[in-house]
């Protein structure tokens, strides 16, 4: 069974995504801040991480940097799902940092699943 970690400080959005992916048969873990996201990733080894940029404590860019620098987590695809897309430099920074994709909120649930699906092992 595929595992996904959702790291987002908005509990409503986190729970919505959790529901969407559980209905698709995923095991879903969640974290409300960057530090918890790092801990959960190291502990659970999800198949993919959905990561917000605006987080309390360590922001999403810091989480991404640490995940990609750690040999234990560097191969896990990280999909940014954030409202911070104000200019192309935000996407560029995330992609250069090792993100697999950058999805702008708000997003339709089916589109989100379609964009995340290629990063989940069959």
GROMACS .gro file of C-alpha atoms in nm:
model
  122
    1UNK     CA    1   0.000   0.000   0.000
    2UNK     CA    2   0.139   0.341  -0.099
    3UNK     CA    3   0.217   0.597   0.170
    4UNK     CA    4   0.189   0.974   0.143
    5UNK     CA    5   0.286   1.246   0.390
    6UNK     CA    6   0.099   1.576   0.384
    7UNK     CA    7   0.286   1.866   0.546
    8UNK     CA    8   0.060   2.171   0.574
    9UNK     CA    9  -0.025   2.409   0.857
   10UNK     CA   10  -0.389   2.444   0.750
   11UNK     CA   11  -0.585   2.167   0.929
   12UNK     CA   12  -0.881   2.194   0.691
   13UNK     CA   13  -0.660   2.149   0.384
   14UNK     CA   14  -0.463   1.869   0.554
   15UNK     CA   15  -0.781   1.680   0.639
   16UNK     CA   16  -0.925   1.730   0.290
   17UNK     CA   17  -0.611   1.588   0.131
   18UNK     CA   18  -0.603   1.306   0.383
   19UNK     CA   19  -0.959   1.211   0.289
   20UNK     CA   20  -0.887   1.230  -0.085
   21UNK     CA   21  -0.584   1.005  -0.067
   22UNK     CA   22  -0.735   0.760   0.183
   23UNK     CA   23  -1.030   0.714  -0.054
   24UNK     CA   24  -0.776   0.621  -0.323
   25UNK     CA   25  -0.631   0.353  -0.093
   26UNK     CA   26  -0.325   0.536   0.040
   27UNK     CA   27  -0.189   0.524   0.392
   28UNK     CA   28  -0.176   0.892   0.487
   29UNK     CA   29   0.040   1.065   0.747
   30UNK     CA   30   0.017   1.435   0.826
   31UNK     CA   31   0.231   1.703   0.984
   32UNK     CA   32   0.142   2.064   1.072
   33UNK     CA   33   0.493   2.215   1.064
   34UNK     CA   34   0.832   2.169   0.905
   35UNK     CA   35   1.003   1.996   1.197
   36UNK     CA   36   0.721   1.741   1.230
   37UNK     CA   37   0.732   1.690   0.855
   38UNK     CA   38   1.102   1.603   0.871
   39UNK     CA   39   1.046   1.366   1.163
   40UNK     CA   40   0.751   1.193   0.994
   41UNK     CA   41   0.943   1.155   0.668
   42UNK     CA   42   1.239   0.993   0.842
   43UNK     CA   43   1.015   0.765   1.048
   44UNK     CA   44   0.750   0.661   0.794
   45UNK     CA   45   0.950   0.671   0.467
   46UNK     CA   46   0.648   0.778   0.256
   47UNK     CA   47   0.641   0.720  -0.118
   48UNK     CA   48   0.579   1.091  -0.171
   49UNK     CA   49   0.564   1.408   0.040
   50UNK     CA   50   0.312   1.685  -0.032
   51UNK     CA   51   0.472   1.997   0.112
   52UNK     CA   52   0.343   2.348   0.173
   53UNK     CA   53   0.595   2.635   0.163
   54UNK     CA   54   0.448   2.859   0.432
   55UNK     CA   55   0.494   2.659   0.752
   56UNK     CA   56   0.563   2.755   1.112
   57UNK     CA   57   0.925   2.710   1.214
   58UNK     CA   58   1.117   2.563   0.922
   59UNK     CA   59   0.950   2.669   0.597
   60UNK     CA   60   0.892   2.433   0.305
   61UNK     CA   61   1.213   2.535   0.128
   62UNK     CA   62   1.409   2.446   0.443
   63UNK     CA   63   1.229   2.112   0.474
   64UNK     CA   64   1.296   2.036   0.108
   65UNK     CA   65   1.663   2.124   0.146
   66UNK     CA   66   1.703   1.899   0.450
   67UNK     CA   67   1.515   1.608   0.292
   68UNK     CA   68   1.728   1.623  -0.021
   69UNK     CA   69   2.052   1.652   0.180
   70UNK     CA   70   1.974   1.342   0.391
   71UNK     CA   71   2.067   1.013   0.218
   72UNK     CA   72   1.781   0.840   0.403
   73UNK     CA   73   1.518   1.071   0.246
   74UNK     CA   74   1.681   1.221  -0.063
   75UNK     CA   75   1.510   0.983  -0.309
   76UNK     CA   76   1.158   1.052  -0.178
   77UNK     CA   77   0.971   1.272  -0.429
   78UNK     CA   78   0.853   1.601  -0.280
   79UNK     CA   79   0.560   1.777  -0.447
   80UNK     CA   80   0.516   2.137  -0.340
   81UNK     CA   81   0.151   2.235  -0.296
   82UNK     CA   82   0.136   2.599  -0.197
   83UNK     CA   83  -0.021   2.941  -0.246
   84UNK     CA   84   0.323   3.106  -0.262
   85UNK     CA   85   0.335   3.104  -0.641
   86UNK     CA   86   0.352   3.477  -0.703
   87UNK     CA   87   0.628   3.474  -0.956
   88UNK     CA   88   0.827   3.215  -1.150
   89UNK     CA   89   1.122   3.246  -0.910
   90UNK     CA   90   0.923   3.055  -0.644
   91UNK     CA   91   0.874   2.757  -0.872
   92UNK     CA   92   1.234   2.780  -0.990
   93UNK     CA   93   1.364   2.781  -0.632
   94UNK     CA   94   1.158   2.472  -0.544
   95UNK     CA   95   1.252   2.282  -0.858
   96UNK     CA   96   1.620   2.366  -0.825
   97UNK     CA   97   1.596   2.251  -0.463
   98UNK     CA   98   1.486   1.907  -0.578
   99UNK     CA   99   1.105   1.924  -0.583
  100UNK     CA  100   0.936   1.679  -0.818
  101UNK     CA  101   0.655   1.923  -0.900
  102UNK     CA  102   0.500   2.251  -0.786
  103UNK     CA  103   0.124   2.274  -0.761
  104UNK     CA  104  -0.052   2.600  -0.685
  105UNK     CA  105  -0.339   2.611  -0.434
  106UNK     CA  106  -0.630   2.608  -0.459
  107UNK     CA  107  -0.641   2.292  -0.664
  108UNK     CA  108  -0.917   2.055  -0.767
  109UNK     CA  109  -0.881   1.720  -0.586
  110UNK     CA  110  -0.875   1.512  -0.905
  111UNK     CA  111  -0.608   1.735  -1.060
  112UNK     CA  112  -0.401   1.703  -0.745
  113UNK     CA  113  -0.425   1.324  -0.754
  114UNK     CA  114  -0.337   1.323  -1.126
  115UNK     CA  115  -0.028   1.538  -1.062
  116UNK     CA  116   0.089   1.331  -0.764
  117UNK     CA  117   0.018   0.985  -0.913
  118UNK     CA  118   0.330   0.967  -1.137
  119UNK     CA  119   0.550   0.991  -0.826
  120UNK     CA  120   0.385   0.694  -0.653
  121UNK     CA  121   0.546   0.356  -0.726
  122UNK     CA  122   0.313   0.108  -0.897
   0.00000   0.00000   0.00000
